[in-house]
Every structure is written in structure tokens, then in C-alpha cells.
Tab-separated table of C-alpha atoms and ligand atoms in Angstrom:
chain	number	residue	atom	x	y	z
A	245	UNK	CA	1.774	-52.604	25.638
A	246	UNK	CA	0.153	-53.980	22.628
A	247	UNK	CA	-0.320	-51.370	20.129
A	248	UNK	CA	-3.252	-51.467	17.435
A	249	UNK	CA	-2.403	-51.037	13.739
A	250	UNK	CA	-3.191	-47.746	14.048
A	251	UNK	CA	-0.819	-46.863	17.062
A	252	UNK	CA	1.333	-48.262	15.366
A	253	UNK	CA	1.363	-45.666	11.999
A	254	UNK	CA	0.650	-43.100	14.680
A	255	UNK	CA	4.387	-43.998	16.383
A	256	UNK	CA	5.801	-44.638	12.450
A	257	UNK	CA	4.238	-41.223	11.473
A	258	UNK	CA	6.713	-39.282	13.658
A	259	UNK	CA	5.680	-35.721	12.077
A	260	UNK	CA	2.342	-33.980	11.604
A	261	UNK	CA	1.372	-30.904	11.006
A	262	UNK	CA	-1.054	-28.602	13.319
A	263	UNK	CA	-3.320	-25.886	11.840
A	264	UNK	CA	-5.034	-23.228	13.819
A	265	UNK	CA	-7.386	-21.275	11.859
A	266	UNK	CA	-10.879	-19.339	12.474
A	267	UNK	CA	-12.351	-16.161	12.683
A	268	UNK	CA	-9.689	-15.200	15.411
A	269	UNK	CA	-7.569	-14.852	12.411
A	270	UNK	CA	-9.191	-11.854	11.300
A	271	UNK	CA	-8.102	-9.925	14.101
A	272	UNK	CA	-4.577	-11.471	13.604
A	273	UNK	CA	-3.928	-11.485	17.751
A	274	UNK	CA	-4.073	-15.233	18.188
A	275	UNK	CA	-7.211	-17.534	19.280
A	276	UNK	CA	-7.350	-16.395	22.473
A	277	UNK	CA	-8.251	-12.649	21.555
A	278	UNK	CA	-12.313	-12.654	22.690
A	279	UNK	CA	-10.971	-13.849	25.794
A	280	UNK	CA	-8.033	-11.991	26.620
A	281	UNK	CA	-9.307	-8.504	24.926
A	282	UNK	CA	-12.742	-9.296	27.587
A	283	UNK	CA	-14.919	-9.027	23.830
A	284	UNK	CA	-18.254	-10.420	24.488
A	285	UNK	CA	-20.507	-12.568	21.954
A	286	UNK	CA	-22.023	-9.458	20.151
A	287	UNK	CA	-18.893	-7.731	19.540
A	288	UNK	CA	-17.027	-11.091	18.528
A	289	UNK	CA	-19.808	-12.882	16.108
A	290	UNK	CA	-20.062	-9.906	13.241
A	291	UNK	CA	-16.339	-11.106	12.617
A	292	UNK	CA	-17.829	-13.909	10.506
A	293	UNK	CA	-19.247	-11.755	8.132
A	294	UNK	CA	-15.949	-10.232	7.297
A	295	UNK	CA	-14.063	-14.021	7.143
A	296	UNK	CA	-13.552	-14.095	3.271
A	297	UNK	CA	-9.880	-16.120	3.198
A	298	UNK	CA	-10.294	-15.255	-0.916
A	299	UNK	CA	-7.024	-16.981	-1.326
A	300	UNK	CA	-7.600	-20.320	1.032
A	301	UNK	CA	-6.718	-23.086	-1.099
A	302	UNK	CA	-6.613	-26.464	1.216
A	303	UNK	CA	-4.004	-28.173	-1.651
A	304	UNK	CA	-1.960	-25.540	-1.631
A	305	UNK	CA	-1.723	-25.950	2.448
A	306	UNK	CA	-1.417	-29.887	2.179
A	307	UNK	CA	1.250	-29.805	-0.807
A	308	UNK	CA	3.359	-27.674	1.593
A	309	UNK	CA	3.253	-30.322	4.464
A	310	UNK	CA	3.078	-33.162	2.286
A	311	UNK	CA	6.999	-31.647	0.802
A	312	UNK	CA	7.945	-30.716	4.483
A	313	UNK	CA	7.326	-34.540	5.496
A	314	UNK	CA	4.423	-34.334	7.819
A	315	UNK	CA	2.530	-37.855	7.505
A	316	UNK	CA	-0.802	-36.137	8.938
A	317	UNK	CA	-2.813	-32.727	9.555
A	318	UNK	CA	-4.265	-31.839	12.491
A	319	UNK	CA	-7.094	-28.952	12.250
A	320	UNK	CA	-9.221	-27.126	14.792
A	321	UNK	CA	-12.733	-27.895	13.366
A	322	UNK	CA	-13.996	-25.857	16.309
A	323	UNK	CA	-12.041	-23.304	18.905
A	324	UNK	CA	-12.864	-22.159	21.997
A	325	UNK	CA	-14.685	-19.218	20.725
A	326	UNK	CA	-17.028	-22.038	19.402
A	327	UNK	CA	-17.368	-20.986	15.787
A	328	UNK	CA	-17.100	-23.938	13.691
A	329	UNK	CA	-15.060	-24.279	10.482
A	330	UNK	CA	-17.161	-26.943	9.145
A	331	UNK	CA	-21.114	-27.026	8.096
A	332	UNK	CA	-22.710	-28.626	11.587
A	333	UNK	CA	-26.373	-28.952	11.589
A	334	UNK	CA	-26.230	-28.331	15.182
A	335	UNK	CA	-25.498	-24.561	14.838
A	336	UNK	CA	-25.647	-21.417	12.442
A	337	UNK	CA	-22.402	-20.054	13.955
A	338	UNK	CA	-20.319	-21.481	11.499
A	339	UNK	CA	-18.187	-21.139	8.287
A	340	UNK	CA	-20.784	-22.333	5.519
A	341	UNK	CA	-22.664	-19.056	6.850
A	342	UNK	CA	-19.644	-16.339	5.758
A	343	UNK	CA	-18.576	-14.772	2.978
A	344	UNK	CA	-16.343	-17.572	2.322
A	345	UNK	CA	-19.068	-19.936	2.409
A	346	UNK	CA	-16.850	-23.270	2.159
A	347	UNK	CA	-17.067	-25.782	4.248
A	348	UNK	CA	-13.431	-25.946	5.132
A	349	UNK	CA	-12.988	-29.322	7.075
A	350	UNK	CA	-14.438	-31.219	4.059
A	351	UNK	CA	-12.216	-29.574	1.388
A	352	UNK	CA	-9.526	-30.061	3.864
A	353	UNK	CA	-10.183	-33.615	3.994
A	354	UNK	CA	-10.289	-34.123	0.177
A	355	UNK	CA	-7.011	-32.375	-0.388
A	356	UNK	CA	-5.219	-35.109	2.374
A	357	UNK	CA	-7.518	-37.852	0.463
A	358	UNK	CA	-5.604	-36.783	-2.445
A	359	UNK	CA	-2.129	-36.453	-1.088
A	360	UNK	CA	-2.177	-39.327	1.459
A	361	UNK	CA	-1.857	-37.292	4.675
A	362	UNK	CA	-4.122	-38.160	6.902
A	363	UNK	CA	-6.364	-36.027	8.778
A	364	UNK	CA	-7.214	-35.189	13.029
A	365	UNK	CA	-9.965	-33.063	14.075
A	366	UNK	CA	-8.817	-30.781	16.909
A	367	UNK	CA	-12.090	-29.964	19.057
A	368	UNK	CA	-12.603	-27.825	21.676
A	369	UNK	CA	-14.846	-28.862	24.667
A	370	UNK	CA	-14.699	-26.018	26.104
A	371	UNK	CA	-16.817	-23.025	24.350
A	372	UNK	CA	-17.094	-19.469	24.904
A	373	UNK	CA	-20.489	-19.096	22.571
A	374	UNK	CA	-22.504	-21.587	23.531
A	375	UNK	CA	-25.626	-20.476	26.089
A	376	UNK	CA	-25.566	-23.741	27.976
A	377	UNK	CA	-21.620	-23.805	29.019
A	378	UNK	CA	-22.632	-23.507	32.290
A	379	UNK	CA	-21.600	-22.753	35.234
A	380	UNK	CA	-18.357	-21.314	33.363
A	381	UNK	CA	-15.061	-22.326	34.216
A	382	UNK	CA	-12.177	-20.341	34.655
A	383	UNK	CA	-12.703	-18.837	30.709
A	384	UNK	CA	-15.110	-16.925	29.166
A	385	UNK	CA	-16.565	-14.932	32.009
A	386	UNK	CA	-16.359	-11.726	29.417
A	387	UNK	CA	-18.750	-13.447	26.707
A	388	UNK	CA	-21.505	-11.599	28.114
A	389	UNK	CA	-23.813	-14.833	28.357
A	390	UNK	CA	-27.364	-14.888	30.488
A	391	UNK	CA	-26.869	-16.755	33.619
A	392	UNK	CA	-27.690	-20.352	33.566
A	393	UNK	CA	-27.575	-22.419	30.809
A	394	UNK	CA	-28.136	-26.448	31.131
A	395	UNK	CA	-25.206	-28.279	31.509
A	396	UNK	CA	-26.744	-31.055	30.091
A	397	UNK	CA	-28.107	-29.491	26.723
A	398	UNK	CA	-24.203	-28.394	26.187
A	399	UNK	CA	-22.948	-32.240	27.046
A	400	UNK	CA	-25.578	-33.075	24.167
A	401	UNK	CA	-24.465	-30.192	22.015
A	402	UNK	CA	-20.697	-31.116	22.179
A	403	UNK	CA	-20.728	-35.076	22.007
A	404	UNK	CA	-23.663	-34.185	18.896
A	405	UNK	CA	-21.054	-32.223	16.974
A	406	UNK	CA	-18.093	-35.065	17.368
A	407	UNK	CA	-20.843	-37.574	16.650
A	408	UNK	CA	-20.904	-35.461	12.805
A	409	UNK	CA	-17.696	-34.801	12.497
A	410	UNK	CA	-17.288	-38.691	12.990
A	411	UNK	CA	-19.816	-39.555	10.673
A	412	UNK	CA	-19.343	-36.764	8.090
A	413	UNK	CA	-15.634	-36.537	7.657
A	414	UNK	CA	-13.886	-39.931	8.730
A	415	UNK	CA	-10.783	-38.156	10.682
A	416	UNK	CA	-8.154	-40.860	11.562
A	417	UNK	CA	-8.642	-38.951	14.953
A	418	UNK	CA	-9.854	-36.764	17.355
A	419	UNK	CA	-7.574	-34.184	19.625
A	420	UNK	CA	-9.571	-32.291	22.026
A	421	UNK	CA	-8.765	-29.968	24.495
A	422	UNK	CA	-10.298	-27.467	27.022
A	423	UNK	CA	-11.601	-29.645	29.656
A	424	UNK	CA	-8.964	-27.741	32.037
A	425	UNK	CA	-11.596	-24.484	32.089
A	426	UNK	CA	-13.556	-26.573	34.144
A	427	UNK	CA	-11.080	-29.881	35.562
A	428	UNK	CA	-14.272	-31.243	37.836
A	429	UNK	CA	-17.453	-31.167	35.561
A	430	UNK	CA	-18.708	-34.487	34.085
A	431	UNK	CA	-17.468	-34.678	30.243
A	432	UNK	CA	-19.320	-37.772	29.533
A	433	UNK	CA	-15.376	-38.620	28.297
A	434	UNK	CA	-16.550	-42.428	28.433
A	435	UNK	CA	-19.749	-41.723	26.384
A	436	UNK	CA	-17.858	-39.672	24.454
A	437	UNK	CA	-15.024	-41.944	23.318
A	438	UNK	CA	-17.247	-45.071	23.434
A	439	UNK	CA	-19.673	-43.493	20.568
A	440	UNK	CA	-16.127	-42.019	18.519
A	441	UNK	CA	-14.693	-45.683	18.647
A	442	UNK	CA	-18.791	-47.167	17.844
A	443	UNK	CA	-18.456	-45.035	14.831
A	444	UNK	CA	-14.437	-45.822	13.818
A	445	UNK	CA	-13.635	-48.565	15.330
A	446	UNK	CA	-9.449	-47.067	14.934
A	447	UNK	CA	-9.745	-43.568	15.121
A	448	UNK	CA	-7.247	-42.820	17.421
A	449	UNK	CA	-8.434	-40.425	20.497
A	450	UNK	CA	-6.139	-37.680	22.520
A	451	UNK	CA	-6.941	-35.372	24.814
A	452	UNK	CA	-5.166	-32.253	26.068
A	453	UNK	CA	-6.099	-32.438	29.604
A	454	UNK	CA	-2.206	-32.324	30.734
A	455	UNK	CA	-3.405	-35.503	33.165
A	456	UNK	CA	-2.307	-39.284	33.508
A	457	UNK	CA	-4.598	-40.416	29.883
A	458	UNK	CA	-7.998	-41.647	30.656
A	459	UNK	CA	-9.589	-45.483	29.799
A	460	UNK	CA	-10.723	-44.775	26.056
A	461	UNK	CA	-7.248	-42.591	25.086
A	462	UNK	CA	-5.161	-43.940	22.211
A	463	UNK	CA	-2.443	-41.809	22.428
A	464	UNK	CA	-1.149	-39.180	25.023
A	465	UNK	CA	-0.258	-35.013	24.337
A	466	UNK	CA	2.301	-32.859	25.543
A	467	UNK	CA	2.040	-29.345	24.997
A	468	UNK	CA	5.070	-27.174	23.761
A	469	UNK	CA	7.882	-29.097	25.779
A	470	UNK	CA	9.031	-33.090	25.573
A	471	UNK	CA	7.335	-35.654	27.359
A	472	UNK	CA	8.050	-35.868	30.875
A	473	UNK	CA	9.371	-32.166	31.169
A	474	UNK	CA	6.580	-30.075	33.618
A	475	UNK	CA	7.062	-27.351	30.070
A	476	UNK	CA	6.646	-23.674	30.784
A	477	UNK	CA	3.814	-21.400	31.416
A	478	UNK	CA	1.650	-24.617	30.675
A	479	UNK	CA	1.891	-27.170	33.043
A	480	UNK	CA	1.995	-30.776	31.317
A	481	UNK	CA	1.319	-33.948	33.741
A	482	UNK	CA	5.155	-35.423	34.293
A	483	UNK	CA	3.715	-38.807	33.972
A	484	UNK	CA	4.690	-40.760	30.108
A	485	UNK	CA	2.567	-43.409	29.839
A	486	UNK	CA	2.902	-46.527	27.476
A	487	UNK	CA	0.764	-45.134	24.994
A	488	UNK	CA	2.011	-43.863	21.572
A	489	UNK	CA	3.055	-39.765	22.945
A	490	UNK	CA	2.587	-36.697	20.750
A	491	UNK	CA	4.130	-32.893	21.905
A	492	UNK	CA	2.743	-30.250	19.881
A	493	UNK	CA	4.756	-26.849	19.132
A	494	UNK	CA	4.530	-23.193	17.788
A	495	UNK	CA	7.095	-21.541	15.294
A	496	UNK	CA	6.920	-18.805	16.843
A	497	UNK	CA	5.057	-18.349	20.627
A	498	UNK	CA	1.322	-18.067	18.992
A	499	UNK	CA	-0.891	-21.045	17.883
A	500	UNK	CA	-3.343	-19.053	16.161
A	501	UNK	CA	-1.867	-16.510	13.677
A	502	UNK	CA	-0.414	-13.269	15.054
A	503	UNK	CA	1.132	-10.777	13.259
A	504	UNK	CA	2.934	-8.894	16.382
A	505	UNK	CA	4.926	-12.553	17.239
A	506	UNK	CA	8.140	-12.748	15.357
A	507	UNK	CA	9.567	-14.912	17.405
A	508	UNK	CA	9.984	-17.653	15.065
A	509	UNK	CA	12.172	-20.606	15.996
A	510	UNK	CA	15.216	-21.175	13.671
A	511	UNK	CA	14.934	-24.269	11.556
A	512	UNK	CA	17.854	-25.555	13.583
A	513	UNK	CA	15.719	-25.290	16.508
A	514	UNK	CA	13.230	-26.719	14.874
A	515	UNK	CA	14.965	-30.111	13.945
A	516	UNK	CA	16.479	-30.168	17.169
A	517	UNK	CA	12.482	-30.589	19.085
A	518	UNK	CA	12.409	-33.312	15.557
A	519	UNK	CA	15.283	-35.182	16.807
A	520	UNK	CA	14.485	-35.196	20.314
A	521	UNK	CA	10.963	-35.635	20.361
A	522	UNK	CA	11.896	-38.561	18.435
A	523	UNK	CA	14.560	-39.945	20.769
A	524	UNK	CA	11.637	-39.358	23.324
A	525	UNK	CA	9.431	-42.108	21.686
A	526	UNK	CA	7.268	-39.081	20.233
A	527	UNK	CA	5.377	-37.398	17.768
A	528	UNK	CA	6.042	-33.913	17.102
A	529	UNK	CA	3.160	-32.129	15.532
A	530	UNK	CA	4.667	-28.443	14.324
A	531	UNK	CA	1.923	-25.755	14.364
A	532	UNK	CA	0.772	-22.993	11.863
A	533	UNK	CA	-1.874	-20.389	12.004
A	534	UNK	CA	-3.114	-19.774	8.422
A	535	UNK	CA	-3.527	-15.755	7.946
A	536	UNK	CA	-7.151	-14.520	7.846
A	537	UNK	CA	-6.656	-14.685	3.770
A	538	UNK	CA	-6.175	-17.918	3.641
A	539	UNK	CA	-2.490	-17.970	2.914
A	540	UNK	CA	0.938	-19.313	5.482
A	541	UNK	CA	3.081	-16.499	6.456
A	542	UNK	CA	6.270	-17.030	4.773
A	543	UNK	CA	8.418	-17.548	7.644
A	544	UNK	CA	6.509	-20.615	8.283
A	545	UNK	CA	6.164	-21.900	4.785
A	546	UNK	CA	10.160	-21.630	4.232
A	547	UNK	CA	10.724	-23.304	7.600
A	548	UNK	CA	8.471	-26.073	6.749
A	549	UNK	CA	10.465	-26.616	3.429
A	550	UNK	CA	13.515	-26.856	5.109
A	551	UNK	CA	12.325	-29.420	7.377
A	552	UNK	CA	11.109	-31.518	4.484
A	553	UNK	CA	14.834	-31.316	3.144
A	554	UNK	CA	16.339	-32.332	5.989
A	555	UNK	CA	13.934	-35.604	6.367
A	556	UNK	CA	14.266	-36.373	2.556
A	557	UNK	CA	18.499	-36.765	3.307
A	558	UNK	CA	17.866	-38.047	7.066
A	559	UNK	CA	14.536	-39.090	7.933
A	560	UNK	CA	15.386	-42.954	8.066
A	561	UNK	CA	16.926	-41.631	11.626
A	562	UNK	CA	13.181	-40.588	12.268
A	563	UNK	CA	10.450	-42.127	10.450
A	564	UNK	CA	9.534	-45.588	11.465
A	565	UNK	CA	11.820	-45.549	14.294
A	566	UNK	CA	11.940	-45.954	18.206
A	567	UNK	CA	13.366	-43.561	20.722
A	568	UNK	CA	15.545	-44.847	23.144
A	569	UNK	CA	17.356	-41.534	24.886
A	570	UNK	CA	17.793	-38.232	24.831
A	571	UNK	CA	21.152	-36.943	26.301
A	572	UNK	CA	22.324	-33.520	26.958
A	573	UNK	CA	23.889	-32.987	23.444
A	574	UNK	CA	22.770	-36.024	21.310
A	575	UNK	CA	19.858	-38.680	20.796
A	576	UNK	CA	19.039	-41.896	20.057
A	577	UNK	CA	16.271	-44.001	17.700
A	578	UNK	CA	16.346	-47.117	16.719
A	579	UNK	CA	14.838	-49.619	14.130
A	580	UNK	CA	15.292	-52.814	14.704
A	581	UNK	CA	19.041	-53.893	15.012
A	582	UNK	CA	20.179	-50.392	13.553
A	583	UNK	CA	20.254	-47.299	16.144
A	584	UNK	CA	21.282	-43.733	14.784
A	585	UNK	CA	22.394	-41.459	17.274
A	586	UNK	CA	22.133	-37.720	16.336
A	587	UNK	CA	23.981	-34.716	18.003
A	588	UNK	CA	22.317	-31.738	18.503
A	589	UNK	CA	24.649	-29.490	20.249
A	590	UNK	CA	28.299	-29.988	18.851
A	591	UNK	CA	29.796	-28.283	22.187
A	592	UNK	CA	32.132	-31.026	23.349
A	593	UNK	CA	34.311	-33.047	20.206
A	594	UNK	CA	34.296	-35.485	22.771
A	595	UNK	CA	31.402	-37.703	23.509
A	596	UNK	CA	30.527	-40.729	25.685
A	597	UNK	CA	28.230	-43.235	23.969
A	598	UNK	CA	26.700	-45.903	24.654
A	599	UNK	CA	27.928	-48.239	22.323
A	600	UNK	CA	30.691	-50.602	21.570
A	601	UNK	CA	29.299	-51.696	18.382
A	602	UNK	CA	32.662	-51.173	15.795
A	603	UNK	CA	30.126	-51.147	11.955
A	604	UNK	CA	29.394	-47.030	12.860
A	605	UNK	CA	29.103	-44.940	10.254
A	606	UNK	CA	28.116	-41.531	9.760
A	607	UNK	CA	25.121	-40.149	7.170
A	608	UNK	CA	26.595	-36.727	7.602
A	609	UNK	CA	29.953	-35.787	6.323
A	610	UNK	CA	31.637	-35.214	9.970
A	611	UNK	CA	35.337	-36.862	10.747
A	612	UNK	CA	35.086	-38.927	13.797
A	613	UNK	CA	36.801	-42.623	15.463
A	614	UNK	CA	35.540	-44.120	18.451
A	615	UNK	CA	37.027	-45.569	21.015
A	616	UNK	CA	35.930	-47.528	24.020
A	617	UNK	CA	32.360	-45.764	23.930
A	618	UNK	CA	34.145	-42.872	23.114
A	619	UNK	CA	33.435	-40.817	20.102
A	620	UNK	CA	36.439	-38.267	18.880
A	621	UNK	CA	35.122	-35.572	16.567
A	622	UNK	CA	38.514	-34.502	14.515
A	623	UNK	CA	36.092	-32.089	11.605
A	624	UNK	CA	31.773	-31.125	12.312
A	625	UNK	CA	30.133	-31.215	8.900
A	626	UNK	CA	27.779	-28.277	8.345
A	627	UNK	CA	24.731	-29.984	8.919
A	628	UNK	CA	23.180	-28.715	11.653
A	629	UNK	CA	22.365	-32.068	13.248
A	630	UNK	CA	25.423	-34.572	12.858
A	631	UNK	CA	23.892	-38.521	12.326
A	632	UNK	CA	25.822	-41.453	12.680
A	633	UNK	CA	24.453	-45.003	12.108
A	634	UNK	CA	25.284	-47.870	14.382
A	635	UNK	CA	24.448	-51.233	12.356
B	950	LIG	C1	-4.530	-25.037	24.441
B	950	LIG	C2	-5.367	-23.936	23.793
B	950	LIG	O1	-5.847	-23.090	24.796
B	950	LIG	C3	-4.529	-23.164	22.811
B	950	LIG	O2	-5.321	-22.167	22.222
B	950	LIG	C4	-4.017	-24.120	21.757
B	950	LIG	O3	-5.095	-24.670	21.045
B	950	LIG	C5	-3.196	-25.224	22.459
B	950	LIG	C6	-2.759	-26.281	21.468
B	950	LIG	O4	-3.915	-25.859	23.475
B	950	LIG	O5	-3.516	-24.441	25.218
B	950	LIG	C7	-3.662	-24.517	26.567
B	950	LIG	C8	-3.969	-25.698	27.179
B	950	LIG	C9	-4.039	-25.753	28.565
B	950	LIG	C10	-3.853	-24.635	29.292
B	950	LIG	C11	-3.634	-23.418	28.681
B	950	LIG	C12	-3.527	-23.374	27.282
B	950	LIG	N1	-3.909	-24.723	30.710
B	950	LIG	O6	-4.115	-25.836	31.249
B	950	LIG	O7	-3.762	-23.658	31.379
């Protein structure tokens, strides 16, 4: 497949960072609470008059990714609850109308102007707010909206908003998602990514629709498991295509923040997904959910700094590079003529590799000889992931 210049970052990129953060936060059970606690529109909206975030500081956040050695942001300008953390003229139910008053995407934007991260725009088609998201789908049946909306109007309402975002912030891309609440309606997906690509000509388009990617789609998602694995309680299309690939993942099991989930990943877990998303031929974009103050829980923050040590000793075995396998206990990138392959699991001292190339050496300090595609571990270093680089 030819890729565009833009692809092409995309695939260099390797690591980005995803943010999910709106009024949901207040109630600090995730951003799927007004569903899954059945609150309906006129319980939910008087949260935005409590969302103050008095210590939200978007260079704060991006200084913190930018030293964990994430290349780009990705950040839910709108949910599904449908509140929107930006200042759309299509709608009052937004963040320019709160206490906080900010308009959140734009600062947002600025602060990756000024690092060099480049920002996505997550967007949600699907929307538990709006009076035309009709008939519902298999969501939001607890939103306590009058029968019969217009279909249409919300088609309008939805392609409108992406048509601002477009216009008014510049993302390098769009990542939407929610289309599964209803998997038949008519999206207007060409329409839709015909008018994003009219607009910037390389933003680069994904969709969360866990399908084969649609005409229009620049690069293909995979949600919390590798390409090509079905995943867990969400079901991701087995099918890789040749597009550039991107699997997104939670710290702990919650996208939005949550104070009852502790069940954070260990870092080692952490640059384990890294390596092998990597040796998959994909992006991994790590998530946090921003507490309803503004600030990164600290078990995330100190994770993310970790990471960004690890890729400032290792990450020429990541950035830039190509997968080419992922075996039960190692795998393998490549950059042109050099390949580094990476063990994750240091069961076995014994490993068969695939190479017969004699120049190996390792970038951690493990004690090793190979043989006849056979690698002999005599000493592990301590690093949790041992590299070696074939040349
Ligand atoms: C979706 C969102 O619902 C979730 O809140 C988060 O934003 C994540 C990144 O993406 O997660 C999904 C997507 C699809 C299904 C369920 C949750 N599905 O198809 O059942």
C-alpha cells in the first residue's frame, strides 16, 4: 500500500496519548455513568454547572506526555453524553457555558502547538442528549427523550460539529466512535469523510466501528487488545488491514476517570502492550481520564514518566520502526537493514530466533551467545524488557 506523508508519521509516531475528560468526571464513575446509572437528561445536565476543573492546566497535561514520549494527543471533544468540551455554535450544552468557562479543545491545541505533539479529536456519533438521535440504538433508552426526533436534523447536527472542529481547530485527525449503538443507520460516513478531507486535505480519519475500515479511513483502531486478537468484553473485527493500525488502552480498566478502579497496569505491563503493539505494525495510544479538577491521578502520571524513560534509553527499537512479529515471549521491529528483537517474558534462557545474522548486540546489559538461531541467555539484566540489535 502506498502510504501518504501523513501515514507515514502516523506509523513513525508509534505512541500517543488518549484523554477522556467531561462532565462524567464529576461523578468520578467513568463516561458511561448516565447510561449505566439509567440518569436521564434533567438529572445529568445540572452537572455542568458544578464542572469547575480550577486546577486544569492543558501544558501541564502536554509537558507530561511530551516527557513520557507520546508524539500526539488524542481528546474526546464530545462523549456520548453529548456535552461538548469545546465552544460549538451548534449547541449551548457545552464547556464555554460552566463555571470553568474555557474552551478546552482550543487551549488544548495551543499547548501541543507549543510542544510539537500533535493533536486528534475523538468524536462521538453516537449521543445520548441530542432530541433528534432517533430511533435510539441499543444506548440511551434512560435519557428520558420525547419520542421521535429527525434522523436527518441529527445527521446535520453531527457532520455540522466535525465540519467546526475541522475548521476551528486544525486536528491532524479525527477518531470517532459510537456508530455500533446503531450498526444499520445511514452515517453519511462518505459525506462525512469527503467534507473532513475537503477541509484538510491529510487529516488522517479512524473510526471505532470494530469492522473491516471503510473507503475514506486512513488508519484502522483496535480497542484494548492487539490487532488481529477478537480482545475481551469488546469484540474487535479480526481482520488487519494494510492501513497504518492503532490499539488504544486503559491503565487501569476505566477510560473515563474512576476513582473505585485501581486496577492499574504495572509499567512492565505497560511496555510490554509498547513492545508488542509495535512488533504488530501498531500504534499504541495509552489512555488517561483527567480528574474532575483538572489534574492526572498520580498513578497515571508516574507510569507515564516511566514510560518516557524507558523510550529515552530504548525507543530507537520503537520509534520510526516496522513490526515484523510478535512471538510468545519476544518481538520484532525493524528499520531498514537493522531489526531489534525485544523479550518480554524472560521464562525460557533459551530462545529460537529467527536469525543467523552474527553483528548482534544487545542495548540492555543481559549475557547472551547465539548459536544456529539459537539464543543462550547465561545472566537477564534488570530491565524489564531485554533488547538486542541485529545489524
Ligand atoms: C468505546 C466507548 O464506548 C468508550 O467509552 C471509550 O470511549 C472507548 C475508547 O470506546 O468503547 C466501546 C466501543 C464499542 C463497544 C463498546 C464500548 N461495543 O461495540 O460494544
Amino acid at each position: 500500500m502506498k502510504y501518504t506523508p501523513s501515514q507515514l508519521w502516523f506509523m513513525d509516531a508509534k505512541f500517543g496519548i488518549f484523554i477522556h475528560w467531561g462532565i462524567y468526571s464529576l461523578l468520578k464513575r467513568g463516561e458511561w455513568v448516565m447510561h449505566n446509572e439509567k440518569i436521564p437528561i434533567s438529572k445529568y445536565e445540572p452537572l455542568k454547572d458544578m464542572f469547575e476543573a480550577s486546577l486544569f492546566e492543558p501544558q501541564e497535561w502536554v509537558e507530561l506526555f511530551k516527557d513520557a514520549g507520546a508524539r500526539y494527543v488524542t481528546f474526546t471533544s464530545k462523549h456520548h453524553d453529548g456535552f461538548c468540551m469545546y465552544d460549538s455554535a451548534l449547541t449551548e450544552y457545552k464547556v464555554t457555558n460552566t463555571p470553568l468557562g474555557r474552551d478546552v479543545v482550543g487551549e488544548l491545541r495551543d499547548a501541543c502547538n507549543d510542544e510539537g505533539l500533535k493533536l486528534f479529536l475523538y468524536y462521538s456519533q453516537l449521543d445520548w442528549h441530542h432530541p433528534d438521535y432517533y430511533p435510539l440504538g441499543r444506548t440511551g433508552q434512560y435519557a428520558g427523550r420525547v419520542e421521535g426526533g429527525d434522523w436527518e436534523r441529527y445527521l446535520e447536527y453531527y457532520i455540522g460539529q466535525v465540519r467546526e472542529l475541522a475548521v476551528n481547530y486544525k486536528p491532524v485527525g479525527f477518531w470517532f466512535d459510537g456508530m455500533w449503538d446503531k450498526p444499520d443507520a445511514d452515517w453519511k460516513l462518505h459525506d462525512l469523510y469527503q467534507m473532513i478531507h475537503s477541509i484538510l486535505p491529510n487529516a488522517l480519519i479512524g473510526n471505532n466501528h470494530h469492522r473491516k475500515p471503510y473507503p475514506g479511513e486512513d488508519f484502522q483502531i483496535f480497542e484494548q487488545s492487539l490487532p488481529g486478537e477478537e480482545g475481551g468484553v469488546i469484540k474487535n473485527t479480526t481482520y488487519i488491514s494494510d492501513l497504518p493500525l492503532e490499539t488504544c488502552l486503559t491503565i487501569n480498566n476505566s477510560w473515563g476517570y474512576n476513582e473505585q478502579d485501581h486496577q492499574h497496569k504495572s509499567v512492565e505491563k505497560l511496555l510490554e502492550y509498547l513492545v508488542k503493539t509495535a512488533g504488530m505494525n501498531s500504534n499504541l495510544l495509552l489512555n488517561v481520564g483527567p480528574r474532575p479538577d483538572g489534574t492526572i491521578q498520580k498513578e497515571h502520571a508516574t507510569r507515564l514518566i516511566r514510560i518516557g524513560e524507558w523510550l529515552r534509553k530504548y525507543g530507537e527499537a520503537i520509534y520510526r520502526t516496522r513490526g515484523v512479529s510478535v512471538e510468545e515471549n519476544y518481538s520484532v521491529t525493524r528499520r531498514d537493514e537493522v531489526q531489534y528483537l525485544m523479550i518480554t517474558t524472560k521464562e525460557s534462557n533459551v530462545l529460537k530466533v529467527p536469525f543467523k545474522y552474527a553483528r548482534l548486540h544487545s542495548l540492555t546489559p543481559l549475557k547472551f551467545e547465539l548459536s544456529n538461531s539459537v539464543l543462550y541467555i547465561s545472566e537477564w539484566s534488570k530491565e524489564p524488557i531485554e533488547i538486542l540489535k541485529l545489524e
